[in-house]
XYZ file of C-alpha atoms in Angstrom:
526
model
C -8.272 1.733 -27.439
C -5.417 2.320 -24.757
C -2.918 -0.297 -24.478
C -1.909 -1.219 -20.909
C 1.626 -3.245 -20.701
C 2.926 -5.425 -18.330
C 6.263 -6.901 -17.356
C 6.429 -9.980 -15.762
C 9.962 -10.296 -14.265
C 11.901 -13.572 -14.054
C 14.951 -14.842 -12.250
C 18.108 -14.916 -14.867
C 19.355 -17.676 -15.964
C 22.750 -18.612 -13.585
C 25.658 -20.426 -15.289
C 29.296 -20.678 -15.413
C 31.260 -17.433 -14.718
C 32.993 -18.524 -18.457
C 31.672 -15.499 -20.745
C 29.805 -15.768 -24.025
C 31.435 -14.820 -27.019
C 31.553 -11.679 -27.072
C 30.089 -11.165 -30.778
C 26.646 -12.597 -29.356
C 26.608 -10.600 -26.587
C 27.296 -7.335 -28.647
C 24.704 -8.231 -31.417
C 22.006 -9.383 -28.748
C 22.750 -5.728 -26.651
C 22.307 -3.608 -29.742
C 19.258 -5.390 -30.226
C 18.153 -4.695 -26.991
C 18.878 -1.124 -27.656
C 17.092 -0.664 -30.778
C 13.793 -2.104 -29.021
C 14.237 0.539 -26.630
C 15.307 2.962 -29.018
C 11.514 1.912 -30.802
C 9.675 2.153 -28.131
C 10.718 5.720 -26.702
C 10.375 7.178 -30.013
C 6.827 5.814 -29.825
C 6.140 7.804 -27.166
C 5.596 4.843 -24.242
C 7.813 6.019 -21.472
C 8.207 2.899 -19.371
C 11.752 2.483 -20.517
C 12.907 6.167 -20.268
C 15.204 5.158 -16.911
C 16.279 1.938 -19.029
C 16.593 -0.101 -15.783
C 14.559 -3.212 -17.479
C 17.550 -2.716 -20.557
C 20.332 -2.633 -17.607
C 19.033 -6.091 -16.369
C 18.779 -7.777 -19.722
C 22.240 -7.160 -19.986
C 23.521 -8.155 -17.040
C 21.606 -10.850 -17.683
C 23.286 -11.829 -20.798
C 26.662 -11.131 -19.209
C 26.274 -13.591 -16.582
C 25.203 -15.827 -18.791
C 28.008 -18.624 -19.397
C 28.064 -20.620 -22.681
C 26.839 -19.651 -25.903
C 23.825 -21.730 -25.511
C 23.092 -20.442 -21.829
C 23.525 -16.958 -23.507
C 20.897 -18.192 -26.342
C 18.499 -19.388 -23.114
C 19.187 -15.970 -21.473
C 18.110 -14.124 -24.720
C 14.790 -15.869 -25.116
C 13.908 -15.745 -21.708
C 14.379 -11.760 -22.062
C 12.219 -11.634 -25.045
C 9.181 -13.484 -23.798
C 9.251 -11.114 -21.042
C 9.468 -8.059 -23.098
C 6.538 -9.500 -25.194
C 4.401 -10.076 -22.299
C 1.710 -7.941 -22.871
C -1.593 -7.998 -20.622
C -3.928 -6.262 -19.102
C -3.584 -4.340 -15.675
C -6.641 -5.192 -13.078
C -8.136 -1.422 -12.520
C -4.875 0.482 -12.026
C -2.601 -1.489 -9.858
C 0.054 -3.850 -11.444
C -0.688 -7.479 -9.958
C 2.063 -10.323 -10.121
C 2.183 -12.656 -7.745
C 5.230 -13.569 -6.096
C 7.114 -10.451 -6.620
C 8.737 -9.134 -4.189
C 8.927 -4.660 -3.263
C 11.585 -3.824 -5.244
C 10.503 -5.679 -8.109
C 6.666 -3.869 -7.923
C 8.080 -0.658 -7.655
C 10.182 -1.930 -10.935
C 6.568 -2.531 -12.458
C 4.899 0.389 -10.673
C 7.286 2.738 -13.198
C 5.639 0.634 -16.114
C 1.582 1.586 -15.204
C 0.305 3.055 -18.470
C -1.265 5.513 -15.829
C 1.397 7.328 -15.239
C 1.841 7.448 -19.271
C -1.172 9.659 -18.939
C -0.519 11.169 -15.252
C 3.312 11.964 -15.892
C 3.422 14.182 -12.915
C 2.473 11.299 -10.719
C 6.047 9.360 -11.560
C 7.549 11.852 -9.370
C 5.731 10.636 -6.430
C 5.940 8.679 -3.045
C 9.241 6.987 -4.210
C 11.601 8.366 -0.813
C 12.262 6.064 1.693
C 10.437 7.978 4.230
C 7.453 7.307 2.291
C 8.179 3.484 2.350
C 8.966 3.405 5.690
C 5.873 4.798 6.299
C 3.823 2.270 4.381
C 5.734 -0.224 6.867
C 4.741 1.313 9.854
C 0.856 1.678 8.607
C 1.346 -2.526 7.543
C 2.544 -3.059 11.317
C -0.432 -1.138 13.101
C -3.406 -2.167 10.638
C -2.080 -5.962 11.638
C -1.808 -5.611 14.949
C 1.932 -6.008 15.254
C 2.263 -2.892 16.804
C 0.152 -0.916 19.659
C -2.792 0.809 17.796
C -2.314 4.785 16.650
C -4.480 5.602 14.105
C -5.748 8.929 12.745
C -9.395 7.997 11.544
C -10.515 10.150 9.356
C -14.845 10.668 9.340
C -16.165 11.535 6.113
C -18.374 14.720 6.258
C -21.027 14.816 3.972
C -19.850 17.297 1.804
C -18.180 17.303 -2.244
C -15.945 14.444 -3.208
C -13.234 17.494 -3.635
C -13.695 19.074 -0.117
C -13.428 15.508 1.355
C -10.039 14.777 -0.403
C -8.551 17.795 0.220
C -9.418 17.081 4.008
C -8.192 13.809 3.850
C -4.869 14.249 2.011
C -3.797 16.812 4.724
C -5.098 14.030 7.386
C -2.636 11.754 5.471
C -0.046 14.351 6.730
C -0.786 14.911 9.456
C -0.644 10.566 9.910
C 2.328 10.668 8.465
C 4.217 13.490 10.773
C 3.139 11.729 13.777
C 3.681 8.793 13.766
C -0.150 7.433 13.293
C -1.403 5.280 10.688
C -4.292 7.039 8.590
C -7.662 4.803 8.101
C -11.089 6.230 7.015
C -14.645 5.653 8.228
C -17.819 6.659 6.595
C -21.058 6.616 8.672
C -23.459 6.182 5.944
C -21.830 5.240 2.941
C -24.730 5.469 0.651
C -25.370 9.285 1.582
C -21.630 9.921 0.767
C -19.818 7.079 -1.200
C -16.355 6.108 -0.226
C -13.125 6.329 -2.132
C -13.051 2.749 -2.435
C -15.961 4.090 -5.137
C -13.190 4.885 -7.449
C -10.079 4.712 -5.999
C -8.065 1.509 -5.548
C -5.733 1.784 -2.571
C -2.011 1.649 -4.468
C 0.137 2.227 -1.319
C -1.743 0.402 1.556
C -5.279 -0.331 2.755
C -6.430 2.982 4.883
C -10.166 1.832 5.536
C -10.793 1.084 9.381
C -10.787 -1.994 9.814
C -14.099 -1.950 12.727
C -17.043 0.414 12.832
C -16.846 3.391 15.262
C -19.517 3.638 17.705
C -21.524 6.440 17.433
C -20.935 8.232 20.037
C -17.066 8.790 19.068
C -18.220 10.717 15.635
C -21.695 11.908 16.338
C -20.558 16.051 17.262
C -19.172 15.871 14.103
C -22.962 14.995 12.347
C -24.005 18.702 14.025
C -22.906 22.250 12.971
C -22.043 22.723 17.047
C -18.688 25.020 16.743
C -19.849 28.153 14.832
C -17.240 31.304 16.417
C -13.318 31.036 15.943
C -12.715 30.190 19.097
C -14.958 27.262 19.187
C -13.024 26.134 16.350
C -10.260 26.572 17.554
C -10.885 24.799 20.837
C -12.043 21.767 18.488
C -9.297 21.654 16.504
C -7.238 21.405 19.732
C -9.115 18.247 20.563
C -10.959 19.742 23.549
C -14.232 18.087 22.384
C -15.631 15.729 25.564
C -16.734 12.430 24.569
C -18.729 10.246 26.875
C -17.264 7.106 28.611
C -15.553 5.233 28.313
C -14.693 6.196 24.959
C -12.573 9.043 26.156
C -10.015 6.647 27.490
C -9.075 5.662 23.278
C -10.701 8.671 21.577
C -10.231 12.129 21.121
C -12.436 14.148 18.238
C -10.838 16.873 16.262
C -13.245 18.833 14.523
C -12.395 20.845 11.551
C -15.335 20.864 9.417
C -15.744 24.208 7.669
C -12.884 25.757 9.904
C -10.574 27.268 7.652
C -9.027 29.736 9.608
C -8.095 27.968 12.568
C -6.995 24.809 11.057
C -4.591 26.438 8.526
C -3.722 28.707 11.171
C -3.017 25.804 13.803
C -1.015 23.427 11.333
C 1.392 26.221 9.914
C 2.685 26.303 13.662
C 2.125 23.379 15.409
C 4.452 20.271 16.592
C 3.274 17.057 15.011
C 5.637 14.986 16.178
C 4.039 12.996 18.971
C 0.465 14.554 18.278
C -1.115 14.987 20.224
C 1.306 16.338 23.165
C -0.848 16.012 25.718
C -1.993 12.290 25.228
C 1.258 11.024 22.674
C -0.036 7.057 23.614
C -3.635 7.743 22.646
C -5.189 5.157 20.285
C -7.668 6.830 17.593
C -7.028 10.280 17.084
C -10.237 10.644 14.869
C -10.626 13.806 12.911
C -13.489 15.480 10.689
C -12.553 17.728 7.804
C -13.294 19.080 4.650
C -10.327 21.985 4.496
C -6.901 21.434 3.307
C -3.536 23.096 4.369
C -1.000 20.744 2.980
C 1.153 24.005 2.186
C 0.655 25.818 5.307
C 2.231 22.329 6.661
C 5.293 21.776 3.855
C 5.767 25.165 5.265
C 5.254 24.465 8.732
C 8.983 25.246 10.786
C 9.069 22.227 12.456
C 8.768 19.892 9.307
C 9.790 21.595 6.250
C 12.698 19.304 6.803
C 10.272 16.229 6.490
C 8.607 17.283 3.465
C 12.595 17.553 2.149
C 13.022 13.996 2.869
C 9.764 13.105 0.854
C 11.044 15.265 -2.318
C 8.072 17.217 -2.172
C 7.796 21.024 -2.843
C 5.076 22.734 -0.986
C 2.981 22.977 -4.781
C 3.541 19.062 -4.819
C 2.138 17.790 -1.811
C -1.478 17.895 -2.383
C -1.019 15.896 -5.586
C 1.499 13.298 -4.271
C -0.944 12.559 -1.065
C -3.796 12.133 -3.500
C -1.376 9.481 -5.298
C -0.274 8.062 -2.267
C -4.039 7.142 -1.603
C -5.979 6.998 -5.064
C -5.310 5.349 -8.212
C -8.420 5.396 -10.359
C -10.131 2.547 -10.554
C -10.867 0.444 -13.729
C -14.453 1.449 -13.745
C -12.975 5.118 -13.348
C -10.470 4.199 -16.345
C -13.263 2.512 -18.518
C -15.137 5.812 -18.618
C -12.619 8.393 -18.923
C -9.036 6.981 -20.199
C -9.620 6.689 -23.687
C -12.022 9.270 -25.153
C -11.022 12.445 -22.284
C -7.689 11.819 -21.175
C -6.051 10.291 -23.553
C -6.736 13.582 -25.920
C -5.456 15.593 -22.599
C -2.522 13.731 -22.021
C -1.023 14.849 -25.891
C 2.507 16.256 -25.158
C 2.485 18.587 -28.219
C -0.758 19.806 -27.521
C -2.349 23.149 -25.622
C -4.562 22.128 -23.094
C -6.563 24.948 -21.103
C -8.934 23.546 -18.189
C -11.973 26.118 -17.616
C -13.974 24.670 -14.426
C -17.509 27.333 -13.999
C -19.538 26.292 -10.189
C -23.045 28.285 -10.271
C -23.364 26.803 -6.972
C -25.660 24.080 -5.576
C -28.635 26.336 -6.871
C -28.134 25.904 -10.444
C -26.837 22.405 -9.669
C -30.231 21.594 -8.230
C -32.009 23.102 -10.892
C -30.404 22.787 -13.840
C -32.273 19.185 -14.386
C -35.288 20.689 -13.960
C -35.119 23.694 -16.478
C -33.279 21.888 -19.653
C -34.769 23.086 -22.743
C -36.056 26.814 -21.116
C -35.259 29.402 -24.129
C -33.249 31.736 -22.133
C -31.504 29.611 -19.777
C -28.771 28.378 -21.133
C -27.855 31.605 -22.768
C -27.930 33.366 -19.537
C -25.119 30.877 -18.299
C -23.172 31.391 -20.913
C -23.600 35.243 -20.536
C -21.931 34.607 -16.737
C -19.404 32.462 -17.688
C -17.942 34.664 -20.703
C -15.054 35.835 -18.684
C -13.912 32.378 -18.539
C -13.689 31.663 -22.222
C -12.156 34.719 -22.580
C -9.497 34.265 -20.513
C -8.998 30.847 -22.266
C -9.171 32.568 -25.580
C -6.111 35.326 -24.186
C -4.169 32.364 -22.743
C -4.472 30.428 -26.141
C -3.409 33.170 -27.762
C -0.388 34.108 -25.570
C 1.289 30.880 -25.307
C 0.042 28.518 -28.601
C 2.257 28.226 -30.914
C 1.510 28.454 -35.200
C 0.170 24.899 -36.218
C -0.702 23.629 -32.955
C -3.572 21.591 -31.673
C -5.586 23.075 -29.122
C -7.987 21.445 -26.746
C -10.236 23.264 -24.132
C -12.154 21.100 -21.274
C -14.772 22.275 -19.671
C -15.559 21.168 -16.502
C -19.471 22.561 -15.008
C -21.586 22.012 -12.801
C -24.674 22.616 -15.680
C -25.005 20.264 -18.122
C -27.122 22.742 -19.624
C -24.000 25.140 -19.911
C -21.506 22.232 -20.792
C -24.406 21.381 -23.858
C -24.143 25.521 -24.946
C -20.778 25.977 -25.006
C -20.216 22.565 -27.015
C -22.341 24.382 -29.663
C -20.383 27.505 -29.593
C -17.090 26.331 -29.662
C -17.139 22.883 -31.173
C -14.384 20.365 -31.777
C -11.924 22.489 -30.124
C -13.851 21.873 -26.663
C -14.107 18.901 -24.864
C -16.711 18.154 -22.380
C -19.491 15.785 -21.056
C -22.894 16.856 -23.387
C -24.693 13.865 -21.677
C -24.190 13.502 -17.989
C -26.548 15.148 -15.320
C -25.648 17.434 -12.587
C -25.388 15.621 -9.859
C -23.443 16.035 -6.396
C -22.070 13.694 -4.984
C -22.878 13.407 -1.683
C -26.375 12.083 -1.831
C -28.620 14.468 0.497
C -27.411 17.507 -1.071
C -29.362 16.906 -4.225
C -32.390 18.409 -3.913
C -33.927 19.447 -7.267
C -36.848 17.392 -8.391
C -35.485 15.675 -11.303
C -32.152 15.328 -10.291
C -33.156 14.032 -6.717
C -35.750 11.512 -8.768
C -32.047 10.299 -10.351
C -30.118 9.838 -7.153
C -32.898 9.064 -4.587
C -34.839 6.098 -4.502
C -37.892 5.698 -1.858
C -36.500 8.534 0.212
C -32.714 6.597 0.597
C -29.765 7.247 -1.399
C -28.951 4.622 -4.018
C -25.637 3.401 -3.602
C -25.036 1.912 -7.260
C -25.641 5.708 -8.884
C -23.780 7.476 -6.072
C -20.796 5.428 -6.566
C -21.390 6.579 -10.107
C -21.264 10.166 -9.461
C -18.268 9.816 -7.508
C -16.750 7.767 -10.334
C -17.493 10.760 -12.781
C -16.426 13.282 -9.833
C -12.814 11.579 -10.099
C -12.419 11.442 -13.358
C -13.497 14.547 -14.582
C -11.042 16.102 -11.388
C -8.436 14.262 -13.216
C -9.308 15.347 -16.569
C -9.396 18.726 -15.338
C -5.815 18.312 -13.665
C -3.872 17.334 -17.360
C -4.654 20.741 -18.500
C -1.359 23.136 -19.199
C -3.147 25.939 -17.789
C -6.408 26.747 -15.257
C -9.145 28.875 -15.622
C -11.125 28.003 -12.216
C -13.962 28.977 -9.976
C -12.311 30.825 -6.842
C -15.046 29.571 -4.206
C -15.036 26.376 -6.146
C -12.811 23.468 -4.417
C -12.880 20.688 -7.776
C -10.726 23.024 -9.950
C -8.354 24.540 -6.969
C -7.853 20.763 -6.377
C -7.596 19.880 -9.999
C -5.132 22.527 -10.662
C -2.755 21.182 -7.193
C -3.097 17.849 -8.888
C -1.550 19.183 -12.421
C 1.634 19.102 -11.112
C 2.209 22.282 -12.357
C 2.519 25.882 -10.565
C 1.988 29.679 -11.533
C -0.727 28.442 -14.198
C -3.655 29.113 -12.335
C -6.914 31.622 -12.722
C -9.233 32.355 -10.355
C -12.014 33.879 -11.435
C -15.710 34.729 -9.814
C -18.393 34.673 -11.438
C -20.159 38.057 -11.983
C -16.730 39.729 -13.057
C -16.706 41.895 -16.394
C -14.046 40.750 -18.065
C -11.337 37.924 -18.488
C -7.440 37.756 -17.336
C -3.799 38.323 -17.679
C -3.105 35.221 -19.571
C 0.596 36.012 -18.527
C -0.468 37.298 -14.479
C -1.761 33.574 -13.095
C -2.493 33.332 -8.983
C 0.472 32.680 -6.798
C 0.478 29.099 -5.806
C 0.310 30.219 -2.042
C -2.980 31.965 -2.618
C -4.729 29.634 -4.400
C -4.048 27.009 -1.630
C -5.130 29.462 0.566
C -8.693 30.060 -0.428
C -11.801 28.378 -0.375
C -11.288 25.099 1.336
C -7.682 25.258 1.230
C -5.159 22.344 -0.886
């Protein structure tokens, strides 16, 4: 069982500026040491930038009398003996003020598992950010929002929208907030995602008539697109006077085109004052914008590199949940999350086809041999990557991530301990309508409506397989599928990525991986 600990920080004790004896201070510091000494070498990295250790003994320094030194001490030790449990994923003390929850934020056993995360959302652009979002949310300052409308489309293609929406918030000025218009058809974040820098649900319905072009398939040439993406969408009045709709669903090409060259600052130019700026998408193109002229310097002053942003949006928005944790923290990412050990991701989409039918044809003879005939090339290239870059002795895990469970079931008999993968769960998609075989439907629907306790469900398991997925070493991916290209950004990692599509004769390179650029570049974008 994982161990979550907690730090609950305490004024130090004032006193006299007389010192303490110096022999008490020395023994009680070298004590102090040695418990930090322990409990790096047991591999829990909250103390690795030893601020908590810097405190105690600045404690104990201003401490005045031996006794007050004595006081200091045990005060210090209940504190590093306070060990709880943390609510879902977010560290809650009460009465602590920012500094002192971004002291506790470095302590979240998450990002014991999810090391890359530490490295995110900690510049003071980012916090002055969070300020201006607090200040527009409350109604301290005139309303700009960018309101992002969930399109009912995969949990991935609706975060990789909605972390490049965050972006886009962020460049101009607006503060991001999310609407869904039926939440049971596609569940929200909220699902499985608590909120760890600020609350970015709208806080009033939208009337229809603001979102409903984005509920039709209207724009369908590149220059409707484009026109759509430039905001040129009429609404009716007199919401025209606070709205303007951006549509980018589906619209790769002109949206990455448009935000590698456009001016956020202000956005939108022509109406800089406008209230709701509300925007559909399910593409990303957070590098085309770290690469964008006119705010490369921004994405300096967040400490991001173009292969970081996608992951440091998603953990500026979503920390799993506990349900999210309860399911996958111990028994999948804990094994994933071993330093010393090889981890190779291998994500196989058949495509909403076999999705639909897997369900349906468990148990046929032939079938699940004929989807592990198609996805051969994908083991193999996991097989040439283990044996480039293992190392004698080593443990080696693979996780498979599929949209069968009839080919996650197949290639747990094949391959055995060494893989890692769900045997039991269905294949199910999670947004609602798009489930349309008979026995997975059966699961999902209920009297012809979507049932919101199992959707939130599948989007749980969406999440936490994603992350599973993402604390693999190295990526053997889907090209036209968007849950591993996103998995992969969210690794923190670059240049160990392979694309594959299904259909192709043979493996990879295990030392020629995609170029970052590329991979963000196709399919739905990062």
């Amino acid at each position: 069982m994982m161990t979550h600990l907690r730090f609950s920080h305490g004024g130090s004790t004032r006193g006299t500026t007389q010192a303490a004896p110096p022999n008490l201070i020395t023994l009680l510091t070298l004590g102090l040491l040695c418990v930090n000494t322990i409990i790096l070498l047991s591999d829990h990295q909250w103390l690795t930038d030893n601020r908590w250790l810097k405190q105690a003994v600045h404690t104990l320094e201003q401490a005045g009398d031996s006794s007050q030194a004595s006081a200091a001490a045990a005060e210090l030790a209940a504190q590093a003996a306070s060990i709880g449990v943390i609510a879902g994923s977010s560290i809650q003390q009460a009465g602590l003020d920012d500094q002192q929850q971004l002291s506790l934020a470095a302590a979240d056993p998450l990002m014991d598992l999810f090391q890359q995360a530490r490295r995110c959302n900690n510049s003071p652009l980012m916090q002055q950010y969070r300020q201006l979002h607090s200040v527009m949310t409350s109604g301290e300052a005139p309303p700009r929002f960018l309101v992002s409308v969930a399109p009912e489309t995969g949990m991935a293609e609706r975060l990789t929208g909605l972390v490049t929406q965050l972006y886009m918030a962020l460049l101009s000025g607006r503060a991001l907030t999310a609407f869904h218009p039926d939440p049971d058809a596609v569940p929200p974040f909220s699902a499985a995602c608590e909120y760890p820098l600020f609350n970015w649900s709208h806080p009033q319905p939208l009337a229809r008539a603001v979102y409903a072009p984005l509920l039709a398939d209207d724009y369908q040439t590149y220059a409707q697109r484009r026109d759509a993406a430039a905001g040129l969408q009429v609404l009716p009045q007199p919401y025209d006077e606070s709205y303007q709709l951006f549509n980018f669903i589906n619209a790769t090409a002109p949206m990455t085109a448009w935000l590698g060259t456009v001016n956020l600052t202000g956005w939108p130019q022509e109406r800089p004052g406008l209230a709701h700026a509300v925007v559909g998408s399910n593409r990303g193109a957070t590098w085309k914008l770290a690469n964008n002229a006119y705010h490369t310097d921004d994405f300096w002053r967040l400490s991001l590199r173009p292969e970081e942003a996608f992951m440091c949006g998603f953990w500026a928005l979503c920390q799993p949940n506990a349900e999210v944790q309860r399911l996958y923290a111990r028994n999948v990412w804990g094994p994933l999350a071993d330093p010393h050990a090889l981890k190779i991701g291998i994500q196989v989409r058949f495509g909403d086809e076999v999705l639909n039918s897997d369900a349906d044809r468990e148990g046929e003879p032939k079938y699940g041999a004929s989807l592990m005939s198609l996805a051969t090339p994908f083991f193999e290239c996991a097989a040439a990557i283990e044996s480039a870059y293992s190392v004698p002795g080593q443990a080696v895990v693979w996780y498979l991530l599929s949209d069968s469970s009839e080919l996650r079931r197949a290639a747990k008999d094949k391959f055995g301990d060494k893989l890692l993968t769900d045997t039991e769960g269905p294949a199910v998609h999670s947004s609602c309508r798009a489930n349309t075989g008979k026995a997975t439907r059966g699961k999902v629907m209920a009297g012809g409506a979507c049932d919101p306790e199992l959707t939130q469900r599948v989007m749980q398991h969406a999440l936490g397989s994603m992350l599973a997925l993402s604390l693999a070493d190295f990526h053997v991916i889907t090209e036209a599928s968007q849950l591993g290209r996103a998995a992969a950004a969210l690794s923190g990692k670059w240049n160990n990525v392979h694309e594959l599509t299904l259909g192709e004769a043979s493996g990879c390179d295990p030392y020629t991986g995609a170029h970052s650029m590329m991979v963000a570049l196709h399919g739905a974008g990062i």
